Short mmCIF file of C-alpha atoms and ligand atoms in Angstrom, two decimals:
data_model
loop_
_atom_site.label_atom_id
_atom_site.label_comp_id
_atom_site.label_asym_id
_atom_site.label_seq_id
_atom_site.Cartn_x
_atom_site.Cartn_y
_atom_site.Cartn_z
CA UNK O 20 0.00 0.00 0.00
CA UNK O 21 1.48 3.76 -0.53
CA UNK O 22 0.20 6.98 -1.52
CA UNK O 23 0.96 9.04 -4.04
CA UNK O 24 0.13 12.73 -3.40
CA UNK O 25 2.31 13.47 -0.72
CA UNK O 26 5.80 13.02 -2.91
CA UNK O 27 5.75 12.34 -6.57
CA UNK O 28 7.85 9.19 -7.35
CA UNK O 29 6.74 8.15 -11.03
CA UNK O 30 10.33 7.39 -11.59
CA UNK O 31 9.98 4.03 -9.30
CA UNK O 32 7.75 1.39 -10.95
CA UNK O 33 8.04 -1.48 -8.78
CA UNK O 34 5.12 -0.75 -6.05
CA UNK O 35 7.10 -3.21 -3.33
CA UNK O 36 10.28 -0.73 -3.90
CA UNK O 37 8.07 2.10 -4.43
CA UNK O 38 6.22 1.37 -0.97
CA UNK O 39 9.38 0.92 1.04
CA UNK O 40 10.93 3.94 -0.07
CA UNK O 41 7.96 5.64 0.84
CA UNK O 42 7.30 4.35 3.66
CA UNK O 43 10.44 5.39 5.09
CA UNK O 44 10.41 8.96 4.02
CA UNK O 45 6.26 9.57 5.30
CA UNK O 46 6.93 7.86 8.70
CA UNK O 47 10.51 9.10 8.89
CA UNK O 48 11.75 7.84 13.13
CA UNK O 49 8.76 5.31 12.81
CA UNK O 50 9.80 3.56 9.65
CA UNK O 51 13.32 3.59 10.96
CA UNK O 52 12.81 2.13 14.17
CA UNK O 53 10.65 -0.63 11.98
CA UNK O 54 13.78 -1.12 9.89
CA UNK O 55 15.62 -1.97 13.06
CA UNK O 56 13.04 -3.84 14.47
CA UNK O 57 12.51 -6.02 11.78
CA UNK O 58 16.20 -6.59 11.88
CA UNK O 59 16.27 -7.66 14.77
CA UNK O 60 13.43 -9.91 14.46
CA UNK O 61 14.96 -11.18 11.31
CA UNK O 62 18.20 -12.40 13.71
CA UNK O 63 15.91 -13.83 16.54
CA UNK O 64 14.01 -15.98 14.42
CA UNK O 65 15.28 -18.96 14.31
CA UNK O 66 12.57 -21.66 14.79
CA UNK O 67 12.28 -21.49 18.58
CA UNK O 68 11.84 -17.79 18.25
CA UNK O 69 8.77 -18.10 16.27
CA UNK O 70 6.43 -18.93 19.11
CA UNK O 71 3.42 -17.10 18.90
CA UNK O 72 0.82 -16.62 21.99
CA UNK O 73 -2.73 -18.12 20.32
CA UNK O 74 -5.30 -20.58 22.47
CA UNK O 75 -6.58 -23.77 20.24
CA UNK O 76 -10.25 -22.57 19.16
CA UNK O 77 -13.56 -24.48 20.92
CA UNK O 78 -15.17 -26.19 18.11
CA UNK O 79 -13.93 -25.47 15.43
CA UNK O 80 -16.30 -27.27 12.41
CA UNK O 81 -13.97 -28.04 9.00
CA UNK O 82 -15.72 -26.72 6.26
CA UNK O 83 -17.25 -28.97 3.73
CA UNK O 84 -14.83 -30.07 1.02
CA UNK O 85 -17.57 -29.30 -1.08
CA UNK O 86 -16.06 -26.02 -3.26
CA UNK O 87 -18.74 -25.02 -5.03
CA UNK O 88 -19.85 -22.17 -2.37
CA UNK O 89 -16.67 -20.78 -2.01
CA UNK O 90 -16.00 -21.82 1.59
CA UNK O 91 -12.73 -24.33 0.62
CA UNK O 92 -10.27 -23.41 -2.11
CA UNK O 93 -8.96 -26.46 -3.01
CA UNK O 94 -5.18 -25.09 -3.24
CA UNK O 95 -2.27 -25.30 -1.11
CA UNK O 96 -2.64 -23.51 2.03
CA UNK O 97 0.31 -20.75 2.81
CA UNK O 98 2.06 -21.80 5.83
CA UNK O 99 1.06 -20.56 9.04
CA UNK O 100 4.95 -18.87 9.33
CA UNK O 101 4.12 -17.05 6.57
CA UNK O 102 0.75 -16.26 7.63
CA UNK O 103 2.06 -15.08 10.87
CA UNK O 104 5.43 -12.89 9.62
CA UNK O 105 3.75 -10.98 6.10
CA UNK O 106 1.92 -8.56 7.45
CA UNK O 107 0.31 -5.54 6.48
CA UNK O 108 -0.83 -3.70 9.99
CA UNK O 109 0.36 -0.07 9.97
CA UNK O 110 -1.22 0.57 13.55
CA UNK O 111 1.91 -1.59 14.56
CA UNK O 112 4.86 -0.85 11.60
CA UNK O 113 4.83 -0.81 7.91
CA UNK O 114 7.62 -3.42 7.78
CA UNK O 115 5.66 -6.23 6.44
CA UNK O 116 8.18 -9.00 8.26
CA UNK O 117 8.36 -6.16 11.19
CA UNK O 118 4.42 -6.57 12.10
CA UNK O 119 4.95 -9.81 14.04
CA UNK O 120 7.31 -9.00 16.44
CA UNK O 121 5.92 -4.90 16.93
CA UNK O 122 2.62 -6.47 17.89
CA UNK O 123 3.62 -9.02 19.93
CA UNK O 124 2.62 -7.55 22.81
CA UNK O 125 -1.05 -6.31 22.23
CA UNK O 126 -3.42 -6.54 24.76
CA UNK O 127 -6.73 -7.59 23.69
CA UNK O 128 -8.47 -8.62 27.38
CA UNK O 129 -11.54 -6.95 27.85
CA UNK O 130 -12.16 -6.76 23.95
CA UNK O 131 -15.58 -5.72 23.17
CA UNK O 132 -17.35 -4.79 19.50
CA UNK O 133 -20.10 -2.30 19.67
CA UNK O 134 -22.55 -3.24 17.02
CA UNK O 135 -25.14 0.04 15.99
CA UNK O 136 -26.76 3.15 14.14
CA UNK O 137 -29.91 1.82 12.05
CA UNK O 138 -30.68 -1.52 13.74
CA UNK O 139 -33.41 -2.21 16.45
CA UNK O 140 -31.08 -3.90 18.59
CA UNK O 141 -28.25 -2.27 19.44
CA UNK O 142 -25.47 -3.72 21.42
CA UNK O 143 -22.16 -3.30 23.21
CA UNK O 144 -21.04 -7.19 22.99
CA UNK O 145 -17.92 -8.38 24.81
CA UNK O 146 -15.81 -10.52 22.49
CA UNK O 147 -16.90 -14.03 24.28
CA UNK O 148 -20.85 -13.15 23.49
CA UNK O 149 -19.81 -12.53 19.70
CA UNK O 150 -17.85 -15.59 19.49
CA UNK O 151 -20.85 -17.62 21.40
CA UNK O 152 -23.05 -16.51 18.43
CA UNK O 153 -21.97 -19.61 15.81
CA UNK O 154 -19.08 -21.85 16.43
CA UNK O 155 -16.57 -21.22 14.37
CA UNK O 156 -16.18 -22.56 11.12
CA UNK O 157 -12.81 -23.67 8.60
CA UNK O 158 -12.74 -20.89 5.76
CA UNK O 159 -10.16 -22.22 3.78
CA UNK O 160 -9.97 -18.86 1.44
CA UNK O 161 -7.29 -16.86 -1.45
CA UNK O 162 -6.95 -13.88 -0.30
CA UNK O 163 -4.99 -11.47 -2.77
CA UNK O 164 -3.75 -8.23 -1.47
CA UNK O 165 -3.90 -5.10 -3.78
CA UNK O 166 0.27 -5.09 -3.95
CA UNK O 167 0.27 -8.16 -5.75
CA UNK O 168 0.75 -10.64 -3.27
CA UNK O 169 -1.47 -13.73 -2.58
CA UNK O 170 -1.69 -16.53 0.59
CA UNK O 171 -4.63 -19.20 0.88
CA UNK O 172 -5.65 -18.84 4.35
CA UNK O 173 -7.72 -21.65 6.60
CA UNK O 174 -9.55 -18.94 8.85
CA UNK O 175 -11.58 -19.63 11.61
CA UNK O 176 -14.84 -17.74 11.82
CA UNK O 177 -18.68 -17.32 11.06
CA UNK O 178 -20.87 -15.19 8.62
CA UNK O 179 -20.84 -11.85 9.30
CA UNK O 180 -24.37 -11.99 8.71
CA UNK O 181 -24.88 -13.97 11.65
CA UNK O 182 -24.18 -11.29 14.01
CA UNK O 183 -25.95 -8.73 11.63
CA UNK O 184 -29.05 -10.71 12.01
CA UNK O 185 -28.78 -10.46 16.03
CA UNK O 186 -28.99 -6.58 15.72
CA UNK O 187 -31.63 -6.82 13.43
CA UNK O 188 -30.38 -3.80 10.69
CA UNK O 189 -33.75 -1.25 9.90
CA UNK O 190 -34.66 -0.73 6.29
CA UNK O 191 -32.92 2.35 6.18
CA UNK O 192 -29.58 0.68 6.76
CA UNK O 193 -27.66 0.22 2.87
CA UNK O 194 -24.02 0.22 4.48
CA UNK O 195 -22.22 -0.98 7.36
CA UNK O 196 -19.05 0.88 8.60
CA UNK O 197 -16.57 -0.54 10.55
CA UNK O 198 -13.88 0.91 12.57
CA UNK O 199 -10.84 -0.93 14.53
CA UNK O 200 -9.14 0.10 17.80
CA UNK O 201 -7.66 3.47 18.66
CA UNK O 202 -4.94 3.36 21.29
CA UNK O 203 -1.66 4.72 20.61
CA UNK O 204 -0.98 3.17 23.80
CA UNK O 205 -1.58 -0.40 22.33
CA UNK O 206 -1.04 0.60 18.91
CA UNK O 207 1.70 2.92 18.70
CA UNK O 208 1.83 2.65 14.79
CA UNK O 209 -1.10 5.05 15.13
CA UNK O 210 1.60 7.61 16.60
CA UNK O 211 2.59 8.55 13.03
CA UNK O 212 0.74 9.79 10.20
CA UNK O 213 0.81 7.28 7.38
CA UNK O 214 -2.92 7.44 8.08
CA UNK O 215 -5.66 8.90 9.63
CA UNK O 216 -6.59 6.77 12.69
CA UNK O 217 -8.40 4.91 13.10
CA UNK O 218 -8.91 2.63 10.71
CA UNK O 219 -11.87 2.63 8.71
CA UNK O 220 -13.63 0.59 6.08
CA UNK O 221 -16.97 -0.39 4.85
CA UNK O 222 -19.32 -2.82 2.66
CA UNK O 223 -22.21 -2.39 1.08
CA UNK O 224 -25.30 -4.03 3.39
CA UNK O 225 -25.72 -6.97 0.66
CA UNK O 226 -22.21 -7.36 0.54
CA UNK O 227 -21.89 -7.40 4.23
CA UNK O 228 -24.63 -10.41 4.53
CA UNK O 229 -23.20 -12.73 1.62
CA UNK O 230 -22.05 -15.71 3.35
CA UNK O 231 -18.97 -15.66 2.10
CA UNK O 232 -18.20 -12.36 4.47
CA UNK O 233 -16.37 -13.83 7.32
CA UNK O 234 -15.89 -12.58 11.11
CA UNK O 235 -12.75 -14.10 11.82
CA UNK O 236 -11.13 -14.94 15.02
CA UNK O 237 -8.93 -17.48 13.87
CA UNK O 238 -6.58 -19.06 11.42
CA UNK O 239 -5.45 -22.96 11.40
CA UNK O 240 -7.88 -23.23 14.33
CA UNK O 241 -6.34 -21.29 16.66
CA UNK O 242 -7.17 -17.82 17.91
CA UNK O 243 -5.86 -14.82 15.52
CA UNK O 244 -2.34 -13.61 16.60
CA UNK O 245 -2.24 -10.33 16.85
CA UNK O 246 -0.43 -9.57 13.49
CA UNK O 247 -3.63 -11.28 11.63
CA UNK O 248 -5.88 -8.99 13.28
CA UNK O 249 -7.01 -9.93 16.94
CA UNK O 250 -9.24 -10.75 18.36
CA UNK O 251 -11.85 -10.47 15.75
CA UNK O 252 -11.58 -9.12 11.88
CA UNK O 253 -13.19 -9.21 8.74
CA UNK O 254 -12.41 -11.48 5.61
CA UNK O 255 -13.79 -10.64 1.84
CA UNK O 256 -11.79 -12.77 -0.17
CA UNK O 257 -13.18 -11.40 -3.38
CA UNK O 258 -11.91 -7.92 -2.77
CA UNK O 259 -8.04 -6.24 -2.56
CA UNK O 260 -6.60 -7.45 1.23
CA UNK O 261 -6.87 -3.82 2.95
CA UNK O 262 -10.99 -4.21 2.74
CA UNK O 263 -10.13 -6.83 5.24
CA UNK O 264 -10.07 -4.15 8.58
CA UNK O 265 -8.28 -6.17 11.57
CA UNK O 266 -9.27 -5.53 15.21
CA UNK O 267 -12.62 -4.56 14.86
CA UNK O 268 -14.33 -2.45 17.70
CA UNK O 269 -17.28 -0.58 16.01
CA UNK O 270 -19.84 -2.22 13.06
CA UNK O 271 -22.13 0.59 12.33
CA UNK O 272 -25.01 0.47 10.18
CA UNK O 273 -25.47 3.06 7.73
CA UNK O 274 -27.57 4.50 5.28
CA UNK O 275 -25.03 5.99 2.85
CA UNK O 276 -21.77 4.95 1.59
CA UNK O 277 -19.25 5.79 4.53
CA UNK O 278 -15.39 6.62 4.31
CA UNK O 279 -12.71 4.22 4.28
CA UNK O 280 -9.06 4.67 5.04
CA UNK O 281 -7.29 3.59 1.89
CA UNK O 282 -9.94 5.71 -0.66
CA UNK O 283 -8.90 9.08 1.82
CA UNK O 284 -5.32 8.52 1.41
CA UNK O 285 -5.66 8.23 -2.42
CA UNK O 286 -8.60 8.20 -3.94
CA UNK O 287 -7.56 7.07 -7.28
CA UNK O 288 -5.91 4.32 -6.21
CA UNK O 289 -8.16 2.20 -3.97
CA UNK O 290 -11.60 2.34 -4.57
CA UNK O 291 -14.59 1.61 -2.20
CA UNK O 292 -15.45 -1.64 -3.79
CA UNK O 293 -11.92 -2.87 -4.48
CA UNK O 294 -13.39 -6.17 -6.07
CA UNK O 295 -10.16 -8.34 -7.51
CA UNK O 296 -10.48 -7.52 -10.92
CA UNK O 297 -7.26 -8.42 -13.09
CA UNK O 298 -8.51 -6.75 -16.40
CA UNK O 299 -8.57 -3.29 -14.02
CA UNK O 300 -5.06 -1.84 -13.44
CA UNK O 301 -3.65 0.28 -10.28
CA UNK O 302 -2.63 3.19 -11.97
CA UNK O 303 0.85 2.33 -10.65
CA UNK O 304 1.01 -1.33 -11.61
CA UNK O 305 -0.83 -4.27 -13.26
CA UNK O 306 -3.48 -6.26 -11.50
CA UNK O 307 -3.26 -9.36 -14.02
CA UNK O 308 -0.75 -11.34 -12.48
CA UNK O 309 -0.03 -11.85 -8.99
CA UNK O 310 2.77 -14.16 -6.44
CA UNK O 311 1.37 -16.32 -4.32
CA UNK O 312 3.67 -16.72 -0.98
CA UNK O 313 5.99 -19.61 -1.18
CA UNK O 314 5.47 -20.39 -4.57
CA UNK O 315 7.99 -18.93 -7.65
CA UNK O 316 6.30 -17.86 -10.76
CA UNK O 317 3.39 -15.85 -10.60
CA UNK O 318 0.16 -16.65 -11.19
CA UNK O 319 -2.96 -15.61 -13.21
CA UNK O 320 -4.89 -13.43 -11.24
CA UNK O 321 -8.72 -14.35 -11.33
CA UNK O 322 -11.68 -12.11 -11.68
CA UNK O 323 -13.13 -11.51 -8.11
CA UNK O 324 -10.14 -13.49 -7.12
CA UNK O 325 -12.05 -16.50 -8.27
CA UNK O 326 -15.52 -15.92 -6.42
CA UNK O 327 -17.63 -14.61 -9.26
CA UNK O 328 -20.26 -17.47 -9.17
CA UNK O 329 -20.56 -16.81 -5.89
CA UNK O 330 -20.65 -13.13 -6.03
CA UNK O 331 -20.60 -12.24 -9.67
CA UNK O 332 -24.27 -11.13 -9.27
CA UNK O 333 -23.43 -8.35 -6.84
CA UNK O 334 -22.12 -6.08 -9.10
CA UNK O 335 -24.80 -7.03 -12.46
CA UNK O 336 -24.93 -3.65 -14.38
CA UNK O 337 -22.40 -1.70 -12.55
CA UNK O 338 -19.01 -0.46 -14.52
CA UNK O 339 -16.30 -1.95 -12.81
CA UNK O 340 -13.88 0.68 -14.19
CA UNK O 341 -15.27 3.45 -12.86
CA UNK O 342 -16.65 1.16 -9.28
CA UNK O 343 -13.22 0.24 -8.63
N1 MTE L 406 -6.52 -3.38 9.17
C1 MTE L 406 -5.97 -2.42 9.94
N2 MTE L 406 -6.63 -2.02 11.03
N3 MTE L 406 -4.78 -1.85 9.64
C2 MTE L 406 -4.09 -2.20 8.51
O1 MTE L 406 -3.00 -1.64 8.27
N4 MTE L 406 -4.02 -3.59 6.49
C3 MTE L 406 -4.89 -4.18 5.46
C4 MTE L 406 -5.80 -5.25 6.05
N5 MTE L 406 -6.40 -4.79 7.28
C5 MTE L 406 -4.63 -3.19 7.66
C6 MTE L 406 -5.86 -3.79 8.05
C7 MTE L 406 -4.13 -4.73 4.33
S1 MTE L 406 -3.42 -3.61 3.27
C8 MTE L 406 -4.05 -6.08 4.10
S2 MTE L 406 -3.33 -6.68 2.67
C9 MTE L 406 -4.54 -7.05 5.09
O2 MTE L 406 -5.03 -6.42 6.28
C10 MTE L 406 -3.40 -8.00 5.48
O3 MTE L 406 -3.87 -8.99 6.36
P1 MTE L 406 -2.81 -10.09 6.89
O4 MTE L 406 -1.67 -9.35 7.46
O5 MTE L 406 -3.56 -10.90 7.93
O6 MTE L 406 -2.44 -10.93 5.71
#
């Protein structure tokens, strides 16, 4: 992710050199502290090292093999070190391999998710009564972020539209906004300003309630470390990675399109919808092909990330181009 207005850099093509170059200048002490933590993190992690604090998930029901909904890509899963150390979490660094060792720490006891606006049951839930709402199923999803990296994940979570339904959303409602944490405290990413904090993104409603739109809380059955977003985030594996807003403490229920964090920074670069589409370019790079973690080669990249008989029908009528 980067963003253009604030220096012009058309002279760098390649968004991952691009990004890091940028990063460093924007967040100037921050991005240089990330450089050195992610150094050190880089000599620490030798296997021992890469411990990670996450509790086995109750429950946890596999998903059917059965791909034709969507819920199981039948492709080889990214491995959970990778998972776990390619991160894109600016509350915490920019340093992609930095994320996992800056947010090591985070406190998350006491979470709780304040689900309201236009629903007739509004309600400030602590994280055990939104997790006691569905037992949590296997998600085995491709997720492809807008940079041009992909990872098949195995979440852990339910339909979003499970706890939508427990609010019961009025007829006004069209949108649902969702906001994560904001604690420079906790978060001390959220010290600089790379981006306006907090961290903001929404769906439409009827993209909000497809099944497919999962509230996560874990990943290879165990409980989301905090680099992957804990304690709870959402997962739309048919749109660009940054739709999927980690740490979520507001859902709000809207009745027009609300902000999000990427389209603010640069508006001509990350739409609202951000569907996958690979015949729709950044303006900075090609979305046709894309690498897929631990693989070499790259890969064709799929329209809707390969979801579109699932949620092709969304988007009937609309011009992609100018919806991107
Ligand atoms: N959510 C918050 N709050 N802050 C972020 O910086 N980054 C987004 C998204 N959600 C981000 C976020 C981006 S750009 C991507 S690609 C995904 O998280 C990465 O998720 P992962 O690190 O679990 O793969």
């Amino acid at each position: 992710m980067s963003e253009p207005n604030k220096i012009s850099s058309h002279e760098i093509t390649d968004p991952k050199v691009y990004f890091n170059r940028r990063a460093f200048i924007q967040t100037g002490i921050l991005a240089a502290s990330a450089v050195a933590t992610g150094l050190v993190y880089r000599k620490l992690n030798h296997p021992a090292a890469g411990k990670i604090k996450t509790a086995r998930l109750e429950g946890v029901i596999s998903a059917a093999t059965d791909t034709s909904n969507g819920f199981h890509v039948a492709e080889a899963q990214t491995s959970f070190q990778d998972i776990t150390h390619y991160n894109n979490f600016y509350e915490f660094t920019t340093d992609k391999e930095g994320v996992a060792a800056a947010s090591a720490n985070f406190q998350t006891k006491g979470w709780q998710v304040s689900v309201e606006g236009l629903v007739r049951k509004p309600k400030i839930f602590d994280l055990d009564d939104i997790l006691k709402i569905s037992a949590p199923e296997e998600r085995v999803y491709r997720m492809r972020c807008v940079e041009g990296w992909s990872m098949v994940i195995p979440w852990a979570g339910f339909s979003l539209s499970k706890l939508l339904d427990v609010v019961e959303p009025t007829s006004d409602a069209k949108f649902v906004a969702f906001e994560t944490l904001l604690d420079s405290t906790r978060m001390p990413g959220q010290r600089s300003d790379v981006l306006n904090w907090p961290y903001i993104e929404g769906l439409r409603l009827d993209e909000a309630m497809h099944p497919l739109t999962l509230l996560a809380s874990g990943i290879y059955g165990n409980s989301l470390p905090p680099q992957d977003g804990a304690p709870i985030r959402l997962v739309t594996p048919w749109k660009y990675g940054f739709k999927g807003i980690k740490s979520i403490v507001k859902i709000k229920l809207v009745a027009t399109q609300p902000r999000t964090t990427w389209n603010e920074a640069a508006p001509n670069e990350y739409g609202f919808y951000a569907n996958v589409n690979p015949q729709v370019d950044h303006p900075r790079w090609s979305q046709a092909t894309e690498q897929r973690i631990g693989e070499s080669g790259r890969r064709t990249t799929l329209m809707f990330n390969g979801y579109a008989e699932q949620v092709g029908h969304l988007y009937a009528g609309m011009d992609l181009r100018k919806n991107f």
